[in-house]
Short mmCIF file of N, CA and C in Angstrom, two decimals:
data_model
loop_
_atom_site.label_atom_id
_atom_site.label_comp_id
_atom_site.label_asym_id
_atom_site.label_seq_id
_atom_site.Cartn_x
_atom_site.Cartn_y
_atom_site.Cartn_z
N MET D 1 -3.17 145.87 57.29
CA MET D 1 -2.19 146.93 57.39
C MET D 1 -0.82 146.38 57.77
N VAL D 2 -0.84 145.39 58.67
CA VAL D 2 0.42 144.79 59.10
C VAL D 2 1.12 144.13 57.90
N GLU D 3 0.34 143.39 57.13
CA GLU D 3 0.89 142.73 55.95
C GLU D 3 1.54 143.74 55.01
N GLY D 4 0.85 144.85 54.74
CA GLY D 4 1.37 145.88 53.85
C GLY D 4 2.64 146.51 54.36
N VAL D 5 2.66 146.87 55.63
CA VAL D 5 3.84 147.51 56.22
C VAL D 5 5.04 146.57 56.20
N VAL D 6 4.83 145.32 56.64
CA VAL D 6 5.93 144.36 56.67
C VAL D 6 6.44 144.08 55.26
N ALA D 7 5.52 143.84 54.33
CA ALA D 7 5.92 143.50 52.96
C ALA D 7 6.64 144.66 52.27
N ILE D 8 6.13 145.87 52.40
CA ILE D 8 6.78 147.01 51.75
C ILE D 8 8.15 147.27 52.38
N THR D 9 8.21 147.25 53.70
CA THR D 9 9.49 147.47 54.39
C THR D 9 10.51 146.41 54.00
N ALA D 10 10.10 145.15 54.04
CA ALA D 10 11.01 144.05 53.68
C ALA D 10 11.36 144.11 52.20
N GLY D 11 10.39 144.47 51.35
CA GLY D 11 10.63 144.57 49.91
C GLY D 11 11.63 145.65 49.56
N VAL D 12 11.48 146.80 50.18
CA VAL D 12 12.43 147.89 49.93
C VAL D 12 13.82 147.52 50.45
N ALA D 13 13.87 146.95 51.65
CA ALA D 13 15.16 146.57 52.22
C ALA D 13 15.87 145.51 51.37
N ALA D 14 15.10 144.57 50.80
CA ALA D 14 15.69 143.49 50.01
C ALA D 14 15.84 143.87 48.54
N GLY D 15 15.24 145.00 48.14
CA GLY D 15 15.26 145.37 46.73
C GLY D 15 14.38 144.46 45.89
N SER D 16 13.30 143.95 46.48
CA SER D 16 12.43 142.99 45.82
C SER D 16 11.18 143.65 45.25
N LEU D 17 11.06 143.62 43.93
CA LEU D 17 9.88 144.13 43.25
C LEU D 17 8.64 143.33 43.64
N THR D 18 8.77 142.02 43.65
CA THR D 18 7.63 141.16 43.95
C THR D 18 7.13 141.39 45.37
N LEU D 19 8.03 141.48 46.31
CA LEU D 19 7.64 141.69 47.71
C LEU D 19 7.05 143.08 47.91
N THR D 20 7.61 144.09 47.25
CA THR D 20 7.06 145.45 47.34
C THR D 20 5.68 145.50 46.68
N ALA D 21 5.52 144.85 45.52
CA ALA D 21 4.21 144.80 44.85
C ALA D 21 3.18 144.10 45.74
N PHE D 22 3.61 143.08 46.43
CA PHE D 22 2.75 142.38 47.37
C PHE D 22 2.27 143.34 48.47
N GLY D 23 3.18 144.14 48.99
CA GLY D 23 2.82 145.14 50.01
C GLY D 23 1.90 146.21 49.46
N LEU D 24 2.19 146.67 48.23
CA LEU D 24 1.32 147.67 47.59
C LEU D 24 -0.07 147.10 47.34
N ASP D 25 -0.13 145.83 47.00
CA ASP D 25 -1.44 145.20 46.82
C ASP D 25 -2.23 145.24 48.12
N SER D 26 -1.55 145.10 49.24
CA SER D 26 -2.23 145.20 50.53
C SER D 26 -2.80 146.61 50.74
N VAL D 27 -2.05 147.62 50.32
CA VAL D 27 -2.54 149.00 50.40
C VAL D 27 -3.75 149.18 49.49
N ILE D 28 -3.70 148.61 48.29
CA ILE D 28 -4.83 148.67 47.36
C ILE D 28 -6.04 147.97 47.95
N GLU D 29 -5.83 146.84 48.61
CA GLU D 29 -6.94 146.15 49.27
C GLU D 29 -7.59 147.03 50.34
N LEU D 30 -6.78 147.74 51.09
CA LEU D 30 -7.33 148.65 52.11
C LEU D 30 -8.15 149.77 51.46
N ALA D 31 -7.62 150.33 50.37
CA ALA D 31 -8.35 151.39 49.65
C ALA D 31 -9.65 150.83 49.08
N SER D 32 -9.60 149.65 48.53
CA SER D 32 -10.80 149.01 47.98
C SER D 32 -11.84 148.77 49.07
N ALA D 33 -11.39 148.34 50.23
CA ALA D 33 -12.32 148.11 51.33
C ALA D 33 -12.98 149.41 51.77
N CYS D 34 -12.23 150.50 51.76
CA CYS D 34 -12.81 151.81 52.10
C CYS D 34 -13.87 152.22 51.08
N VAL D 35 -13.57 152.00 49.80
CA VAL D 35 -14.54 152.31 48.74
C VAL D 35 -15.78 151.45 48.91
N LEU D 36 -15.60 150.19 49.22
CA LEU D 36 -16.73 149.29 49.40
C LEU D 36 -17.59 149.70 50.59
N ILE D 37 -16.98 150.09 51.68
CA ILE D 37 -17.74 150.56 52.85
C ILE D 37 -18.53 151.81 52.48
N TRP D 38 -17.92 152.71 51.72
CA TRP D 38 -18.61 153.91 51.26
C TRP D 38 -19.83 153.53 50.42
N ARG D 39 -19.64 152.60 49.49
CA ARG D 39 -20.74 152.17 48.61
C ARG D 39 -21.89 151.58 49.41
N LEU D 40 -21.60 150.72 50.37
CA LEU D 40 -22.66 150.12 51.17
C LEU D 40 -23.35 151.15 52.05
N ASN D 41 -22.62 152.13 52.55
CA ASN D 41 -23.23 153.21 53.33
C ASN D 41 -24.18 154.05 52.48
N VAL D 42 -23.81 154.29 51.23
CA VAL D 42 -24.69 155.03 50.32
C VAL D 42 -26.01 154.30 50.17
N GLU D 43 -25.95 152.99 50.00
CA GLU D 43 -27.18 152.21 49.85
C GLU D 43 -28.03 152.27 51.12
N LEU D 44 -27.39 152.18 52.27
CA LEU D 44 -28.15 152.24 53.52
C LEU D 44 -28.81 153.60 53.72
N ARG D 45 -28.14 154.65 53.32
CA ARG D 45 -28.66 156.01 53.55
C ARG D 45 -29.64 156.48 52.48
N HIS D 46 -29.38 156.11 51.21
CA HIS D 46 -30.13 156.71 50.10
C HIS D 46 -30.91 155.72 49.26
N GLY D 47 -30.82 154.43 49.53
CA GLY D 47 -31.61 153.45 48.82
C GLY D 47 -30.95 152.92 47.55
N GLN D 48 -31.71 152.07 46.86
CA GLN D 48 -31.22 151.32 45.72
C GLN D 48 -30.77 152.19 44.54
N ALA D 49 -31.53 153.25 44.21
CA ALA D 49 -31.20 154.06 43.04
C ALA D 49 -29.81 154.68 43.17
N PHE D 50 -29.51 155.24 44.32
CA PHE D 50 -28.20 155.82 44.54
C PHE D 50 -27.12 154.74 44.60
N SER D 51 -27.46 153.58 45.16
CA SER D 51 -26.45 152.54 45.32
C SER D 51 -26.00 151.98 43.98
N GLU D 52 -26.88 151.96 42.97
CA GLU D 52 -26.47 151.46 41.65
C GLU D 52 -25.40 152.36 41.04
N ARG D 53 -25.56 153.67 41.17
CA ARG D 53 -24.52 154.59 40.68
C ARG D 53 -23.24 154.43 41.49
N SER D 54 -23.38 154.27 42.80
CA SER D 54 -22.22 154.08 43.66
C SER D 54 -21.53 152.76 43.34
N GLU D 55 -22.32 151.73 43.06
CA GLU D 55 -21.78 150.43 42.68
C GLU D 55 -20.91 150.54 41.43
N HIS D 56 -21.42 151.27 40.44
CA HIS D 56 -20.68 151.46 39.19
C HIS D 56 -19.36 152.19 39.45
N LEU D 57 -19.43 153.27 40.22
CA LEU D 57 -18.23 154.04 40.54
C LEU D 57 -17.24 153.21 41.36
N ALA D 58 -17.74 152.48 42.35
CA ALA D 58 -16.87 151.65 43.19
C ALA D 58 -16.19 150.56 42.35
N SER D 59 -16.92 149.98 41.41
CA SER D 59 -16.34 148.96 40.53
C SER D 59 -15.24 149.56 39.66
N LYS D 60 -15.47 150.76 39.14
CA LYS D 60 -14.45 151.45 38.32
C LYS D 60 -13.20 151.75 39.15
N ILE D 61 -13.39 152.20 40.37
CA ILE D 61 -12.24 152.50 41.24
C ILE D 61 -11.45 151.23 41.52
N GLY D 62 -12.13 150.13 41.83
CA GLY D 62 -11.45 148.85 42.07
C GLY D 62 -10.67 148.41 40.85
N GLY D 63 -11.27 148.54 39.66
CA GLY D 63 -10.57 148.19 38.43
C GLY D 63 -9.36 149.07 38.18
N GLY D 64 -9.51 150.35 38.44
CA GLY D 64 -8.39 151.28 38.27
C GLY D 64 -7.23 150.95 39.19
N LEU D 65 -7.55 150.57 40.42
CA LEU D 65 -6.50 150.19 41.37
C LEU D 65 -5.76 148.94 40.89
N LEU D 66 -6.49 147.98 40.33
CA LEU D 66 -5.85 146.77 39.80
C LEU D 66 -4.95 147.10 38.62
N PHE D 67 -5.39 147.99 37.72
CA PHE D 67 -4.55 148.39 36.59
C PHE D 67 -3.31 149.16 37.07
N GLY D 68 -3.47 149.96 38.10
CA GLY D 68 -2.31 150.67 38.66
C GLY D 68 -1.28 149.69 39.19
N LEU D 69 -1.73 148.65 39.86
CA LEU D 69 -0.82 147.63 40.37
C LEU D 69 -0.12 146.91 39.21
N ALA D 70 -0.88 146.56 38.17
CA ALA D 70 -0.29 145.88 37.01
C ALA D 70 0.78 146.76 36.36
N ALA D 71 0.50 148.04 36.22
CA ALA D 71 1.47 148.96 35.61
C ALA D 71 2.75 149.03 36.45
N TYR D 72 2.60 149.11 37.75
CA TYR D 72 3.76 149.15 38.64
C TYR D 72 4.60 147.88 38.48
N ILE D 73 3.94 146.73 38.46
CA ILE D 73 4.66 145.46 38.35
C ILE D 73 5.43 145.38 37.03
N VAL D 74 4.75 145.72 35.92
CA VAL D 74 5.41 145.64 34.61
C VAL D 74 6.58 146.61 34.53
N ALA D 75 6.37 147.86 34.95
CA ALA D 75 7.45 148.85 34.89
C ALA D 75 8.63 148.42 35.77
N GLY D 76 8.33 147.94 36.96
CA GLY D 76 9.39 147.50 37.85
C GLY D 76 10.14 146.29 37.32
N ALA D 77 9.42 145.35 36.71
CA ALA D 77 10.07 144.16 36.15
C ALA D 77 10.96 144.53 34.98
N ILE D 78 10.47 145.41 34.11
CA ILE D 78 11.29 145.86 32.97
C ILE D 78 12.56 146.54 33.48
N TRP D 79 12.40 147.40 34.47
CA TRP D 79 13.56 148.11 35.03
C TRP D 79 14.55 147.12 35.65
N SER D 80 14.03 146.15 36.41
CA SER D 80 14.91 145.16 37.04
C SER D 80 15.65 144.33 36.00
N LEU D 81 14.96 143.93 34.95
CA LEU D 81 15.62 143.15 33.90
C LEU D 81 16.63 144.01 33.14
N TRP D 82 16.28 145.26 32.88
CA TRP D 82 17.17 146.17 32.15
C TRP D 82 18.46 146.43 32.94
N THR D 83 18.30 146.67 34.22
CA THR D 83 19.47 147.02 35.05
C THR D 83 20.14 145.78 35.66
N ARG D 84 19.57 144.61 35.41
CA ARG D 84 20.07 143.35 35.96
C ARG D 84 20.15 143.40 37.49
N HIS D 85 19.07 143.96 38.06
CA HIS D 85 19.01 144.10 39.52
C HIS D 85 18.11 143.02 40.09
N GLY D 86 18.61 142.26 41.02
CA GLY D 86 17.82 141.22 41.67
C GLY D 86 17.60 141.52 43.13
N GLU D 87 16.79 140.71 43.75
CA GLU D 87 16.46 140.90 45.15
C GLU D 87 17.45 140.19 46.07
N ALA D 88 17.42 140.57 47.31
CA ALA D 88 18.12 139.83 48.36
C ALA D 88 17.06 139.04 49.12
N PHE D 89 17.43 137.92 49.66
CA PHE D 89 16.48 137.10 50.41
C PHE D 89 15.96 137.87 51.62
N SER D 90 14.66 137.70 51.92
CA SER D 90 14.05 138.39 53.06
C SER D 90 13.24 137.39 53.88
N LEU D 91 13.71 137.08 55.06
CA LEU D 91 12.98 136.17 55.95
C LEU D 91 11.65 136.77 56.40
N PRO D 92 11.60 138.06 56.82
CA PRO D 92 10.29 138.62 57.18
C PRO D 92 9.31 138.59 56.00
N GLY D 93 9.83 138.85 54.80
CA GLY D 93 8.98 138.78 53.61
C GLY D 93 8.44 137.39 53.37
N LEU D 94 9.29 136.39 53.55
CA LEU D 94 8.86 135.00 53.37
C LEU D 94 7.79 134.63 54.40
N ILE D 95 7.98 135.03 55.63
CA ILE D 95 7.01 134.71 56.68
C ILE D 95 5.66 135.35 56.41
N VAL D 96 5.64 136.64 56.09
CA VAL D 96 4.37 137.32 55.86
C VAL D 96 3.68 136.75 54.62
N ALA D 97 4.43 136.38 53.60
CA ALA D 97 3.83 135.79 52.40
C ALA D 97 3.25 134.41 52.69
N LEU D 98 3.97 133.61 53.47
CA LEU D 98 3.46 132.28 53.83
C LEU D 98 2.17 132.37 54.65
N LEU D 99 2.13 133.33 55.57
CA LEU D 99 0.91 133.51 56.38
C LEU D 99 -0.26 134.03 55.54
N ALA D 100 0.03 134.84 54.55
CA ALA D 100 -1.02 135.44 53.74
C ALA D 100 -1.74 134.44 52.84
N ILE D 101 -1.08 133.38 52.42
CA ILE D 101 -1.70 132.43 51.49
C ILE D 101 -3.00 131.85 52.05
N PRO D 102 -3.01 131.22 53.22
CA PRO D 102 -4.29 130.68 53.71
C PRO D 102 -5.28 131.77 54.13
N ILE D 103 -4.77 132.87 54.66
CA ILE D 103 -5.66 133.95 55.10
C ILE D 103 -6.39 134.56 53.90
N MET D 104 -5.66 134.86 52.84
CA MET D 104 -6.27 135.47 51.65
C MET D 104 -7.20 134.50 50.94
N THR D 105 -6.89 133.22 50.97
CA THR D 105 -7.77 132.22 50.35
C THR D 105 -9.12 132.21 51.06
N LEU D 106 -9.10 132.14 52.36
CA LEU D 106 -10.34 132.14 53.15
C LEU D 106 -11.10 133.45 52.97
N LEU D 107 -10.40 134.56 53.06
CA LEU D 107 -11.04 135.87 52.94
C LEU D 107 -11.68 136.06 51.56
N SER D 108 -10.97 135.69 50.50
CA SER D 108 -11.51 135.89 49.15
C SER D 108 -12.74 135.01 48.91
N ARG D 109 -12.73 133.80 49.41
CA ARG D 109 -13.90 132.91 49.25
C ARG D 109 -15.13 133.50 49.92
N ARG D 110 -14.94 134.03 51.11
CA ARG D 110 -16.08 134.65 51.83
C ARG D 110 -16.58 135.89 51.09
N LYS D 111 -15.66 136.70 50.60
CA LYS D 111 -16.05 137.91 49.87
C LYS D 111 -16.78 137.56 48.58
N LEU D 112 -16.31 136.53 47.85
CA LEU D 112 -16.99 136.13 46.61
C LEU D 112 -18.39 135.62 46.89
N LYS D 113 -18.55 134.89 47.98
CA LYS D 113 -19.88 134.39 48.36
C LYS D 113 -20.82 135.57 48.63
N ILE D 114 -20.35 136.54 49.37
CA ILE D 114 -21.17 137.72 49.66
C ILE D 114 -21.44 138.52 48.39
N ALA D 115 -20.43 138.66 47.53
CA ALA D 115 -20.61 139.39 46.26
C ALA D 115 -21.69 138.74 45.41
N THR D 116 -21.70 137.41 45.36
CA THR D 116 -22.71 136.69 44.60
C THR D 116 -24.09 136.91 45.20
N GLN D 117 -24.18 136.84 46.52
CA GLN D 117 -25.47 137.05 47.20
C GLN D 117 -26.00 138.46 46.97
N LEU D 118 -25.11 139.46 46.98
CA LEU D 118 -25.52 140.85 46.79
C LEU D 118 -25.61 141.23 45.31
N GLY D 119 -24.96 140.45 44.44
CA GLY D 119 -24.85 140.83 43.02
C GLY D 119 -24.01 142.08 42.87
N SER D 120 -22.97 142.20 43.68
CA SER D 120 -22.18 143.42 43.75
C SER D 120 -20.86 143.29 43.00
N ARG D 121 -20.70 144.09 41.92
CA ARG D 121 -19.43 144.13 41.20
C ARG D 121 -18.33 144.73 42.08
N ALA D 122 -18.69 145.71 42.89
CA ALA D 122 -17.70 146.34 43.77
C ALA D 122 -17.17 145.34 44.79
N MET D 123 -18.05 144.55 45.37
CA MET D 123 -17.63 143.52 46.33
C MET D 123 -16.79 142.46 45.62
N ARG D 124 -17.18 142.12 44.39
CA ARG D 124 -16.40 141.14 43.62
C ARG D 124 -15.00 141.69 43.33
N ALA D 125 -14.91 142.96 42.95
CA ALA D 125 -13.60 143.57 42.69
C ALA D 125 -12.75 143.53 43.96
N ASP D 126 -13.36 143.77 45.10
CA ASP D 126 -12.64 143.70 46.37
C ASP D 126 -12.18 142.27 46.64
N ALA D 127 -13.05 141.30 46.36
CA ALA D 127 -12.68 139.89 46.54
C ALA D 127 -11.54 139.50 45.61
N VAL D 128 -11.58 140.00 44.39
CA VAL D 128 -10.53 139.70 43.42
C VAL D 128 -9.20 140.28 43.88
N GLU D 129 -9.23 141.42 44.52
CA GLU D 129 -8.00 141.98 45.05
C GLU D 129 -7.44 141.09 46.17
N SER D 130 -8.31 140.44 46.92
CA SER D 130 -7.85 139.46 47.92
C SER D 130 -7.28 138.22 47.24
N ILE D 131 -7.92 137.79 46.15
CA ILE D 131 -7.40 136.65 45.38
C ILE D 131 -6.03 137.00 44.83
N THR D 132 -5.92 138.21 44.27
CA THR D 132 -4.64 138.68 43.73
C THR D 132 -3.57 138.67 44.81
N CYS D 133 -3.92 139.11 46.00
CA CYS D 133 -2.98 139.10 47.12
C CYS D 133 -2.55 137.67 47.44
N GLY D 134 -3.48 136.73 47.40
CA GLY D 134 -3.13 135.33 47.64
C GLY D 134 -2.17 134.80 46.59
N TRP D 135 -2.43 135.11 45.31
CA TRP D 135 -1.53 134.69 44.24
C TRP D 135 -0.18 135.38 44.37
N LEU D 136 -0.20 136.66 44.69
CA LEU D 136 1.06 137.36 44.89
C LEU D 136 1.85 136.75 46.04
N SER D 137 1.14 136.32 47.09
CA SER D 137 1.81 135.65 48.21
C SER D 137 2.56 134.42 47.73
N LEU D 138 1.87 133.62 46.92
CA LEU D 138 2.49 132.42 46.40
C LEU D 138 3.68 132.75 45.50
N VAL D 139 3.52 133.76 44.66
CA VAL D 139 4.61 134.19 43.78
C VAL D 139 5.79 134.69 44.60
N VAL D 140 5.53 135.44 45.66
CA VAL D 140 6.60 135.93 46.54
C VAL D 140 7.34 134.75 47.16
N VAL D 141 6.61 133.77 47.67
CA VAL D 141 7.24 132.60 48.28
C VAL D 141 8.11 131.87 47.25
N ILE D 142 7.56 131.62 46.06
CA ILE D 142 8.33 130.94 45.01
C ILE D 142 9.58 131.75 44.66
N GLY D 143 9.40 133.05 44.49
CA GLY D 143 10.53 133.90 44.13
C GLY D 143 11.62 133.94 45.19
N LEU D 144 11.20 134.07 46.44
CA LEU D 144 12.19 134.13 47.52
C LEU D 144 12.93 132.80 47.68
N VAL D 145 12.20 131.70 47.61
CA VAL D 145 12.83 130.39 47.72
C VAL D 145 13.74 130.13 46.52
N ALA D 146 13.27 130.46 45.32
CA ALA D 146 14.09 130.27 44.11
C ALA D 146 15.35 131.13 44.18
N ASP D 147 15.19 132.37 44.64
CA ASP D 147 16.36 133.24 44.76
C ASP D 147 17.35 132.68 45.78
N LEU D 148 16.82 132.18 46.89
CA LEU D 148 17.69 131.61 47.92
C LEU D 148 18.44 130.39 47.38
N LEU D 149 17.73 129.52 46.65
CA LEU D 149 18.34 128.30 46.14
C LEU D 149 19.22 128.51 44.91
N LEU D 150 18.77 129.41 44.00
CA LEU D 150 19.49 129.60 42.74
C LEU D 150 20.43 130.80 42.75
N GLY D 151 20.07 131.81 43.51
CA GLY D 151 20.86 133.04 43.52
C GLY D 151 20.84 133.78 42.20
N ALA D 152 19.82 133.55 41.38
CA ALA D 152 19.72 134.19 40.06
C ALA D 152 19.12 135.58 40.18
N TRP D 153 19.74 136.58 39.57
CA TRP D 153 19.31 137.97 39.69
C TRP D 153 17.96 138.23 39.05
N TRP D 154 17.54 137.46 38.07
CA TRP D 154 16.33 137.70 37.29
C TRP D 154 15.07 137.08 37.91
N VAL D 155 15.20 136.27 38.94
CA VAL D 155 14.06 135.56 39.52
C VAL D 155 12.96 136.51 39.98
N ASP D 156 13.32 137.58 40.65
CA ASP D 156 12.32 138.52 41.18
C ASP D 156 11.48 139.13 40.06
N ALA D 157 12.12 139.59 38.99
CA ALA D 157 11.39 140.18 37.87
C ALA D 157 10.49 139.15 37.19
N ALA D 158 11.00 137.96 37.00
CA ALA D 158 10.21 136.90 36.36
C ALA D 158 9.00 136.51 37.20
N THR D 159 9.19 136.36 38.49
CA THR D 159 8.07 135.97 39.34
C THR D 159 7.03 137.09 39.45
N SER D 160 7.48 138.34 39.42
CA SER D 160 6.51 139.44 39.49
C SER D 160 5.64 139.48 38.24
N LEU D 161 6.21 139.17 37.09
CA LEU D 161 5.44 139.17 35.84
C LEU D 161 4.44 138.01 35.77
N ALA D 162 4.64 136.99 36.59
CA ALA D 162 3.75 135.83 36.57
C ALA D 162 2.33 136.18 36.99
N ILE D 163 2.12 137.26 37.69
CA ILE D 163 0.80 137.61 38.19
C ILE D 163 0.08 138.67 37.35
N VAL D 164 0.79 139.33 36.45
CA VAL D 164 0.22 140.47 35.72
C VAL D 164 -1.01 140.10 34.91
N TRP D 165 -0.99 138.95 34.25
CA TRP D 165 -2.13 138.56 33.40
C TRP D 165 -3.42 138.52 34.21
N PHE D 166 -3.35 138.00 35.42
CA PHE D 166 -4.53 137.89 36.27
C PHE D 166 -5.02 139.27 36.72
N VAL D 167 -4.10 140.11 37.11
CA VAL D 167 -4.46 141.46 37.57
C VAL D 167 -5.13 142.24 36.44
N VAL D 168 -4.58 142.16 35.23
CA VAL D 168 -5.15 142.89 34.09
C VAL D 168 -6.54 142.34 33.73
N LYS D 169 -6.69 141.03 33.70
CA LYS D 169 -7.98 140.41 33.39
C LYS D 169 -9.06 140.87 34.36
N GLU D 170 -8.76 140.81 35.63
CA GLU D 170 -9.75 141.19 36.63
C GLU D 170 -9.98 142.71 36.65
N GLY D 171 -8.95 143.48 36.40
CA GLY D 171 -9.13 144.93 36.31
C GLY D 171 -10.03 145.30 35.14
N ARG D 172 -9.85 144.63 34.00
CA ARG D 172 -10.69 144.88 32.83
C ARG D 172 -12.15 144.54 33.11
N GLU D 173 -12.38 143.41 33.78
CA GLU D 173 -13.75 143.03 34.13
C GLU D 173 -14.41 144.08 35.02
N ALA D 174 -13.67 144.59 35.99
CA ALA D 174 -14.23 145.60 36.89
C ALA D 174 -14.51 146.90 36.14
N LEU D 175 -13.60 147.31 35.26
CA LEU D 175 -13.77 148.57 34.53
C LEU D 175 -14.89 148.51 33.50
N THR D 176 -15.06 147.36 32.85
CA THR D 176 -16.10 147.26 31.82
C THR D 176 -17.46 146.98 32.40
N GLY D 177 -17.51 146.73 33.70
CA GLY D 177 -18.79 146.50 34.35
C GLY D 177 -19.41 145.16 34.02
N GLU D 178 -18.56 144.17 33.72
CA GLU D 178 -19.06 142.82 33.44
C GLU D 178 -20.00 142.41 34.56
N GLU D 179 -21.08 141.76 34.18
CA GLU D 179 -22.08 141.36 35.17
C GLU D 179 -21.42 140.51 36.25
N CYS D 180 -21.74 140.84 37.46
CA CYS D 180 -21.08 140.22 38.60
C CYS D 180 -21.29 138.72 38.69
N CYS D 181 -20.18 138.08 38.91
CA CYS D 181 -20.14 136.74 39.49
C CYS D 181 -20.73 135.63 38.63
N LYS D 182 -21.03 135.85 37.33
CA LYS D 182 -21.59 134.80 36.50
C LYS D 182 -20.63 133.64 36.32
N HIS D 183 -19.34 133.92 36.24
CA HIS D 183 -18.38 132.85 35.98
C HIS D 183 -17.72 132.31 37.24
N ASP D 184 -18.17 132.72 38.39
CA ASP D 184 -17.59 132.21 39.64
C ASP D 184 -18.17 130.85 39.97
#
C-alpha cells in the first residue's frame, strides 16, 4: 500500500505516466491478493470442486486487471506523445522504484514457487503481477534517470510502453486459462 500511495502521489505530482502506472500496478496487486485470499478461503470452506470454479474466476479477474493496466499505459503513452507532455524528475518516485526492484523479485519468486506447488493459475497471475511490478520498477528508474540526464519530454511515454508487451502476454495467459506454470 505504501508503494502504491507514494508512486501514485509522486507520479501525479511529476506528471509521470510510468510512475503513476507503477503505483496503479501496486493497487492491482492488492486487488489480486484479495481475490487470491478469497479463492483459497473457498477451497478451505467448500473443498476442491468449488475451488476449481473459484480458481478459474480468480484467474480471469487477474488477467482482466493486467489488461486494464496495459490499456491505461497505452492510452497514457499515446496521449503523452500526442500532447508532447513529459514528466518532471521525482526523487520519492526514484527511491520507491529502487526499493521495489529487489522486494518484487524476491516476492514474485516465492509466489511462483507456491503457484507451481499448488498448480494454481490464480496464484501464478498474482505472482506475474509482482513480476510486472518489478519490471515497472526498473522501467521507472530508467525513465527517471534518463529524464534527469537527457531532459527529453518523450522518455516517460517511451519507457512506459516498454512494459506493455509483458503485461498483455501474461494477461492473455491468465484469461485463456493456460495450464499453470508449465513454462516457469
